[in-house]
Tab-separated table of C-alpha atoms in Angstrom:
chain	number	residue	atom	x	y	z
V	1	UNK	CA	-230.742	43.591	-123.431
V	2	UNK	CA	-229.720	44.338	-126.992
V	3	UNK	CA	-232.655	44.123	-129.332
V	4	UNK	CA	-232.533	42.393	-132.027
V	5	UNK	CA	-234.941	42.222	-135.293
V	6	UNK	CA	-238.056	39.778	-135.220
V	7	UNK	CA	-239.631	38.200	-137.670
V	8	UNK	CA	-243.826	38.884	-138.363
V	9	UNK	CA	-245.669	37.229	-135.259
V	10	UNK	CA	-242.446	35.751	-133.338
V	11	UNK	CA	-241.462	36.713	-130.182
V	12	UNK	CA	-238.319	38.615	-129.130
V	13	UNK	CA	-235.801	37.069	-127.264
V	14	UNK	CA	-236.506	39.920	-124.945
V	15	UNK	CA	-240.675	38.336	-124.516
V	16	UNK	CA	-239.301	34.762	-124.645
V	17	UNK	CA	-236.886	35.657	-121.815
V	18	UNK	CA	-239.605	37.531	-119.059
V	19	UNK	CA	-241.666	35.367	-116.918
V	20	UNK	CA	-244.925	36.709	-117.221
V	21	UNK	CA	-247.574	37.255	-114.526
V	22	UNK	CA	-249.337	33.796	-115.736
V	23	UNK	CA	-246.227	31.908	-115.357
V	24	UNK	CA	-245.858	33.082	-111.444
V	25	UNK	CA	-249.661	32.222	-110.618
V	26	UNK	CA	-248.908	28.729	-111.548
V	27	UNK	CA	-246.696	29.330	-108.303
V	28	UNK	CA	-248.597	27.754	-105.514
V	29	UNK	CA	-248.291	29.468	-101.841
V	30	UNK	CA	-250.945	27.673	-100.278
V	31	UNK	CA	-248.578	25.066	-97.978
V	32	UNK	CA	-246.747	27.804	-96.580
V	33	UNK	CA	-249.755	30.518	-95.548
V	34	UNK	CA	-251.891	27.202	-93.840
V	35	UNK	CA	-251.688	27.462	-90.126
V	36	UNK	CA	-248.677	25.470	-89.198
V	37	UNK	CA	-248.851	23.582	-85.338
V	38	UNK	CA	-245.646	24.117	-83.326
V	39	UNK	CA	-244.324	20.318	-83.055
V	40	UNK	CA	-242.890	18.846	-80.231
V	41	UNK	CA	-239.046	18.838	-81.661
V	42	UNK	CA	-238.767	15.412	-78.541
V	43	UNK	CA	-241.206	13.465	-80.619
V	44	UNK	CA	-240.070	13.969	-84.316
V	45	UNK	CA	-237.989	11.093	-85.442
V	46	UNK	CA	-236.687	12.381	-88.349
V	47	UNK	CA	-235.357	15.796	-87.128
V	48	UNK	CA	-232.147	14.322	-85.364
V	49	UNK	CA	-231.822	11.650	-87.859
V	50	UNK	CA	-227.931	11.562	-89.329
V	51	UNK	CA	-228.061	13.282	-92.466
V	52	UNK	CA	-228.071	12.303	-95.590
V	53	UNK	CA	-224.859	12.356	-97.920
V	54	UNK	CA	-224.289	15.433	-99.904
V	55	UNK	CA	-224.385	14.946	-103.401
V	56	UNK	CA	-221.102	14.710	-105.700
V	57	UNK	CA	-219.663	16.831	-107.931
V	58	UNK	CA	-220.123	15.172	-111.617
V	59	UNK	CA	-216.626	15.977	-112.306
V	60	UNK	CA	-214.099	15.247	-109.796
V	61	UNK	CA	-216.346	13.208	-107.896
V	62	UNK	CA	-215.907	14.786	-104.367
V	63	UNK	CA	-218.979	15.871	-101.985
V	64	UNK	CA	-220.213	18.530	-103.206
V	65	UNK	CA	-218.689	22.083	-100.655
V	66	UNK	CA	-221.595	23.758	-98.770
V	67	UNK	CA	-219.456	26.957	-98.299
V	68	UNK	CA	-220.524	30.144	-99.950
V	69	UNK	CA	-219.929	30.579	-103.225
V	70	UNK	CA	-218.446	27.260	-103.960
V	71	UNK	CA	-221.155	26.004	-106.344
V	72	UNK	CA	-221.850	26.360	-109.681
V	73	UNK	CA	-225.218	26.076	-111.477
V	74	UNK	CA	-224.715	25.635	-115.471
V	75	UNK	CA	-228.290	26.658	-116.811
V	76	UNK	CA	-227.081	24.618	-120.356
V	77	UNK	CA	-227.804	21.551	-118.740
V	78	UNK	CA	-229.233	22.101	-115.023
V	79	UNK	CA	-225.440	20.495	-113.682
V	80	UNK	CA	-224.111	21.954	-110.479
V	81	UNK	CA	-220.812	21.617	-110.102
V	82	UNK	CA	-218.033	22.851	-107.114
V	83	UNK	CA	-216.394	25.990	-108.713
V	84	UNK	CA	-213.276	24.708	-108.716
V	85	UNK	CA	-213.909	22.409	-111.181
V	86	UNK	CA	-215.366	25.142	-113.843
V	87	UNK	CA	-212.542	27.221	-112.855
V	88	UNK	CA	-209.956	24.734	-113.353
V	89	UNK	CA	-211.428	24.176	-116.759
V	90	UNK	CA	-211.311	27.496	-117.840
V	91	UNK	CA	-207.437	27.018	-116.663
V	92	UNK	CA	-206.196	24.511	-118.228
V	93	UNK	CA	-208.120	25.522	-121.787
V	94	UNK	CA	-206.380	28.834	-121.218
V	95	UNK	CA	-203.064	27.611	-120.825
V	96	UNK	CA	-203.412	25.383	-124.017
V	97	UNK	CA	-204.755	28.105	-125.710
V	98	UNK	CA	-201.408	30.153	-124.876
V	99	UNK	CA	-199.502	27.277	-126.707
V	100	UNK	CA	-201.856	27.028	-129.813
V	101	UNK	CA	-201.312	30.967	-129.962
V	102	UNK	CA	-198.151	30.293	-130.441
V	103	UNK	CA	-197.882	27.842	-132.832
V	104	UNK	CA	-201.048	29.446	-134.825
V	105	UNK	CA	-203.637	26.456	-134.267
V	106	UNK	CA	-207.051	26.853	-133.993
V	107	UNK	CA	-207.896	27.756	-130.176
V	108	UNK	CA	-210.398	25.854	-127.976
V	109	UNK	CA	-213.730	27.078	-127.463
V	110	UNK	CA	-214.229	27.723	-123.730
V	111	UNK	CA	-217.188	25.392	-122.867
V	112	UNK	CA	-219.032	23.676	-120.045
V	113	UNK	CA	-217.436	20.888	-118.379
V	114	UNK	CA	-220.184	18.694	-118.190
V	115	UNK	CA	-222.365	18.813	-121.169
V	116	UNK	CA	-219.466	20.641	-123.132
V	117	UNK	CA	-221.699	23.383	-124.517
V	118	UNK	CA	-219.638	26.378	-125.770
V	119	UNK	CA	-219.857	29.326	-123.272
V	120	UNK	CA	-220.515	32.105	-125.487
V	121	UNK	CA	-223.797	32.538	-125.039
V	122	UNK	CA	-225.222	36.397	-124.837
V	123	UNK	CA	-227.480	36.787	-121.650
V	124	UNK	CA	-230.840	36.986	-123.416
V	125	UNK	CA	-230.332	33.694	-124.525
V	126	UNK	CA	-228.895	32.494	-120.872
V	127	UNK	CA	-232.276	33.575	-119.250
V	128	UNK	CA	-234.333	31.820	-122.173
V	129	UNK	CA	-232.341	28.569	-121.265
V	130	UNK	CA	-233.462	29.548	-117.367
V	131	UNK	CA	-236.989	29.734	-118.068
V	132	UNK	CA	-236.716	26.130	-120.101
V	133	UNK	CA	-235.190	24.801	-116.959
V	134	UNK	CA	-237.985	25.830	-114.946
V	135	UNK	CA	-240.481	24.695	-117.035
V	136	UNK	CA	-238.720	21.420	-116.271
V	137	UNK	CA	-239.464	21.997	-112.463
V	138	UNK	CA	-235.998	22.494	-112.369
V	139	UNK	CA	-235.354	22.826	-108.646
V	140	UNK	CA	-231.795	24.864	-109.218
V	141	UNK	CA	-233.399	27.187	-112.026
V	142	UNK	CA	-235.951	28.144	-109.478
V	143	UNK	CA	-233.656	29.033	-106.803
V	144	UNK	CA	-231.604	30.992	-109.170
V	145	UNK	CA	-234.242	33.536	-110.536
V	146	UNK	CA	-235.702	33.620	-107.386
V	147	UNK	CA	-232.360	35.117	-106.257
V	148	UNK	CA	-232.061	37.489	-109.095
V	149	UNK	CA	-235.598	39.081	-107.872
V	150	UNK	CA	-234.512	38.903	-104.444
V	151	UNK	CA	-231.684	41.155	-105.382
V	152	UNK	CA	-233.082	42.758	-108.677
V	153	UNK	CA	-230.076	41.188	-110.471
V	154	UNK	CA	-229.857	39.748	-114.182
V	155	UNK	CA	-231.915	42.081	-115.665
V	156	UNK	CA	-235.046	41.380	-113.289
V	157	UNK	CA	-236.944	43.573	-111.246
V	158	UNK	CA	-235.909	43.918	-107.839
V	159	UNK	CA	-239.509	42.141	-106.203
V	160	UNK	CA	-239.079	40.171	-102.577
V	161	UNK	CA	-242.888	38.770	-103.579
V	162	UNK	CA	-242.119	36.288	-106.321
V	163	UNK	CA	-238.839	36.138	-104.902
V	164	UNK	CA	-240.917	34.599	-101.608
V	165	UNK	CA	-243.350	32.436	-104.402
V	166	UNK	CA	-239.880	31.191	-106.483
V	167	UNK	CA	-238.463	29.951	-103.273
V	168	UNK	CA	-241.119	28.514	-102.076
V	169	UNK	CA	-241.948	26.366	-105.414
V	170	UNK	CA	-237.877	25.298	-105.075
V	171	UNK	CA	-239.059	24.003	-101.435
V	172	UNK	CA	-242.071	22.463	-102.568
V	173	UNK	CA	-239.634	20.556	-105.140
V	174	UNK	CA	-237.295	19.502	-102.600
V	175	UNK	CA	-234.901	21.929	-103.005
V	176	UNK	CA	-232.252	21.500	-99.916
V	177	UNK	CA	-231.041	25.040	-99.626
V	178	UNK	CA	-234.587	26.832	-100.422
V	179	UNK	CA	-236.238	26.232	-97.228
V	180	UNK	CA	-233.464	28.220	-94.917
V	181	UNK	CA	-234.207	31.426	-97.751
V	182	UNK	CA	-238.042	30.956	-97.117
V	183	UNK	CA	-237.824	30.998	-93.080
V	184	UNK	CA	-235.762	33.686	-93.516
V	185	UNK	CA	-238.632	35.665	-95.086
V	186	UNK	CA	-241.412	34.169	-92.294
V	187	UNK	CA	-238.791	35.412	-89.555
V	188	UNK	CA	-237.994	38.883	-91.405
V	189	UNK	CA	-240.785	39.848	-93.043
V	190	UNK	CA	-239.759	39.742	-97.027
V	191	UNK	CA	-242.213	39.355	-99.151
V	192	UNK	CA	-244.876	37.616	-96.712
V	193	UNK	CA	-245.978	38.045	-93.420
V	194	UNK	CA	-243.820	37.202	-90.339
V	195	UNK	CA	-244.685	34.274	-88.662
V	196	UNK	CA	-242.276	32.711	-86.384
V	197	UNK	CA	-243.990	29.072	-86.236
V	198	UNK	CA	-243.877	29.086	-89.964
V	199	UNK	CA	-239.800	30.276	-89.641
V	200	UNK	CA	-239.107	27.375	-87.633
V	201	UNK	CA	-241.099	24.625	-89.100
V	202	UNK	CA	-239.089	25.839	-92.966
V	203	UNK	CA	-236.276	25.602	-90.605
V	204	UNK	CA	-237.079	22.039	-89.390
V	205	UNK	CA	-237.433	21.538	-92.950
V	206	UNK	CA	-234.212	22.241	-94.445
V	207	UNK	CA	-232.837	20.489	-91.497
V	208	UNK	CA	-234.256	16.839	-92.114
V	209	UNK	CA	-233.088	17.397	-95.651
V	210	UNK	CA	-229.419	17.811	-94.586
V	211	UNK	CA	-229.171	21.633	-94.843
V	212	UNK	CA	-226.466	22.632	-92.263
V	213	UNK	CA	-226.867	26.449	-92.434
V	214	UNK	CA	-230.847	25.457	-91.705
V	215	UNK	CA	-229.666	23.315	-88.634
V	216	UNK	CA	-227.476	25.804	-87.486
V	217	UNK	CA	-230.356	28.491	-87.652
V	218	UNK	CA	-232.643	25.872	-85.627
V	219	UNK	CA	-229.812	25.940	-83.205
V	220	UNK	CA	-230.452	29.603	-82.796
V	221	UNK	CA	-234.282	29.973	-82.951
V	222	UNK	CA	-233.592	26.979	-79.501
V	223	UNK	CA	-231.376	29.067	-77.831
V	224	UNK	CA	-232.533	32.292	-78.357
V	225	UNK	CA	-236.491	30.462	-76.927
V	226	UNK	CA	-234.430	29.172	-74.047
V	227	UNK	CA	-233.714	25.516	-75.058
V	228	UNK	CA	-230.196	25.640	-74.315
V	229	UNK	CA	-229.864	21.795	-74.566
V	230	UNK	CA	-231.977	20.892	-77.906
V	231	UNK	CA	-229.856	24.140	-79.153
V	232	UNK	CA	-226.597	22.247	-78.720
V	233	UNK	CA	-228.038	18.779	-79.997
V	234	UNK	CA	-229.076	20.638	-83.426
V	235	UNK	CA	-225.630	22.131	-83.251
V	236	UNK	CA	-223.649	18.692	-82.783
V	237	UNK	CA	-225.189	17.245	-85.754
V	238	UNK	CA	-224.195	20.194	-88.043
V	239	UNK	CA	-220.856	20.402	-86.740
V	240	UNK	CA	-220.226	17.149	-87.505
V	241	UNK	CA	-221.755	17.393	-91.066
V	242	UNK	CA	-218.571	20.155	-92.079
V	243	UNK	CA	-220.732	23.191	-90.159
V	244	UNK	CA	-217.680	25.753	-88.965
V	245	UNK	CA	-220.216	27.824	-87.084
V	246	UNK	CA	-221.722	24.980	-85.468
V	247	UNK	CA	-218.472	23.882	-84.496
V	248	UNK	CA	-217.461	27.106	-82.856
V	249	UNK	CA	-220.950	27.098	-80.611
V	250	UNK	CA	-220.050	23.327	-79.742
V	251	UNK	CA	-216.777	24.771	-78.600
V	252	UNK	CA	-217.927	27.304	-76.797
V	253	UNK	CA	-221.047	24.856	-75.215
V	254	UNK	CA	-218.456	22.804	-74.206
V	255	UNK	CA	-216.152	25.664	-71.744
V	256	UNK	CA	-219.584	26.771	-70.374
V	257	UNK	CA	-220.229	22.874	-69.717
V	258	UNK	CA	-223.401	22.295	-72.145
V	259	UNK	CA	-221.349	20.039	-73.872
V	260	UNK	CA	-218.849	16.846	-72.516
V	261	UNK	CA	-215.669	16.781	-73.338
V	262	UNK	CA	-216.066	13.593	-75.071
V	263	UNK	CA	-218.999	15.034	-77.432
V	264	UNK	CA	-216.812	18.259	-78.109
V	265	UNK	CA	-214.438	15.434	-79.215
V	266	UNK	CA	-216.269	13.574	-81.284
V	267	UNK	CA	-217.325	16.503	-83.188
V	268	UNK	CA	-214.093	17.866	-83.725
V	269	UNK	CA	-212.808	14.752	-85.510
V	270	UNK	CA	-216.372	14.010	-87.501
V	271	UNK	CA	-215.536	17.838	-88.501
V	272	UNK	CA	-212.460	17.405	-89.447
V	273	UNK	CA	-212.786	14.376	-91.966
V	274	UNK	CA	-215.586	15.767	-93.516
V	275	UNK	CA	-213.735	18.585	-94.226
V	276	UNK	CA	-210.505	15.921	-95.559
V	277	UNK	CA	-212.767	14.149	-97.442
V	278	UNK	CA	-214.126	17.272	-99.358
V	279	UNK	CA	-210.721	18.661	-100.283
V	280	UNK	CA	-208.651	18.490	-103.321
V	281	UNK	CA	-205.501	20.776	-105.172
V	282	UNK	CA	-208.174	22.306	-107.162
V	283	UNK	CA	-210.696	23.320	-104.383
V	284	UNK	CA	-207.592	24.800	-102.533
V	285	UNK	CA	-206.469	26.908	-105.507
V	286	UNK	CA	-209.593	27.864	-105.916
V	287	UNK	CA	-210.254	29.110	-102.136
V	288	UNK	CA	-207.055	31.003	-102.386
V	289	UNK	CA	-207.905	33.043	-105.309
V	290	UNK	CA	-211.831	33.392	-104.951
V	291	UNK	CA	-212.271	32.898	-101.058
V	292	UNK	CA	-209.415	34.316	-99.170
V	293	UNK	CA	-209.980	37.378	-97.650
């Protein structure tokens, strides 16, 4: 980070950007390390409930993609957004920009779509803006540093610890994409103890709250524990929801006859339109450039 100078008794951008030790005790792991029962999956109404809508992008108003890198977080004004849409921003301000070049106007400042704050921001003052969101309990701005310690990106410490706490706190906040990262660490070991009822129940989790990659995971803690049939149930929900990999172990349920024709069926088509009703010009452009490959 480039230094910059400080007045007498302020704090650099540098202090105001760290999360200090204080900040992560405020991190509470206590709901994940109590003993967890293993529940009877046959008596828990809301695990094979339909779920819920996904949320829509502010901008073009579509469902919101649940592929890899597809979203974007804007830490200006805690927004998340489907790439595409900052993308084809950036586009179509570039391209006017060409013409103002040419004719010597002033050029637009790049900025973000949905708040329109300018983009030129240095990074110090990008992770200041982070830690402001998560003093909001910003569910997003949790997930995302927690990431950046998970990977010792951005400038942070690589630490799978308060990685584990960061994800957690997201979950406890009702993140929908947190608790599939935090049974990943009960079932591998990062950052906590493993603990395979506490894998599945974070898995259970982020499957009543309409997580698909969480389903499909539940789908193969069932299969792998010999519940062939519950296995295939998780997996017919998620493949309807938009799932591709759920899809493809429907499919293949269905030649080794775990699965009727008429449910393989059903599942293609539910498939399918969610994937129509997703799609756009700009979210194929975008998958061309950014995804293909």
């Amino acid at each position: 980070m480039v230094k910059k100078e400080e007045k007498k008794g302020a704090k650099s951008d540098e202090e105001a950007a760290a999360l200090s030790a204080a900040d992560l005790e405020t991190l509470t792991i206590s709901n994940a390390e109590e003993i967890i029962e293993d529940d009877d999956d046959d008596k828990d109404p809301d695990l094979f409930k339909p779920p819920p809508p996904r949320e829509d992008c502010p901008i073009c108003m579509l469902p919101l993609p649940s592929e890899h890198g597809t979203l974007m977080y804007r830490v200006c004004c805690g927004a998340v957004l489907c790439a595409a849409c900052f993308e084809e921003s950036k586009r179509v301000i570039e391209k006017t920009n060409v013409k103002k070049r040419k004719k010597k106007l002033p050029l637009l400042e790049f900025c973000c779509p949905f708040c329109r704050e300018p983009m030129d921001e240095s990074h110090e003052k990008a992770i200041i803006r982070l830690r402001k969101r998560i003093e909001l309990n910003d569910v997003v701005a949790h997930h995302c540093l927690a990431q950046s310690y998970l990977g010792g990106s951005d400038g942070f410490p690589k630490d799978q610890r308060k990685a584990f706490e960061l994800f957690l706190r997201a979950t406890e906040l009702g993140s929908l994409h947190a608790p599939v990262i935090v049974a990943e660490c009960f079932g591998e070991g990062r950052g906590v103890n493993m603990d395979a009822a506490k894998e599945k129940h974070y898995l259970k989790v982020a499957a009543k709250r309409g997580d698909m990659l969480g389903r499909y995971y539940l789908g193969k803690f069932e299969w792998h524990g010999g519940n062939k049939s519950l296995a295939m149930k998780h997996w017919q929900i998620s493949a309807a929801a938009g799932h591709d990999g759920s899809l493809h172990r429907i499919k293949e349920g269905f030649m080794n006859g775990f699965v009727t024709k008429d449910e393989y069926a059903h599942a293609l088509r539910a498939h399918q339109k969610v994937r129509n009703d997703a799609q756009s010009e700009e979210r194929e452009r975008y998958a061309a450039i950014h995804l293909s490959g």
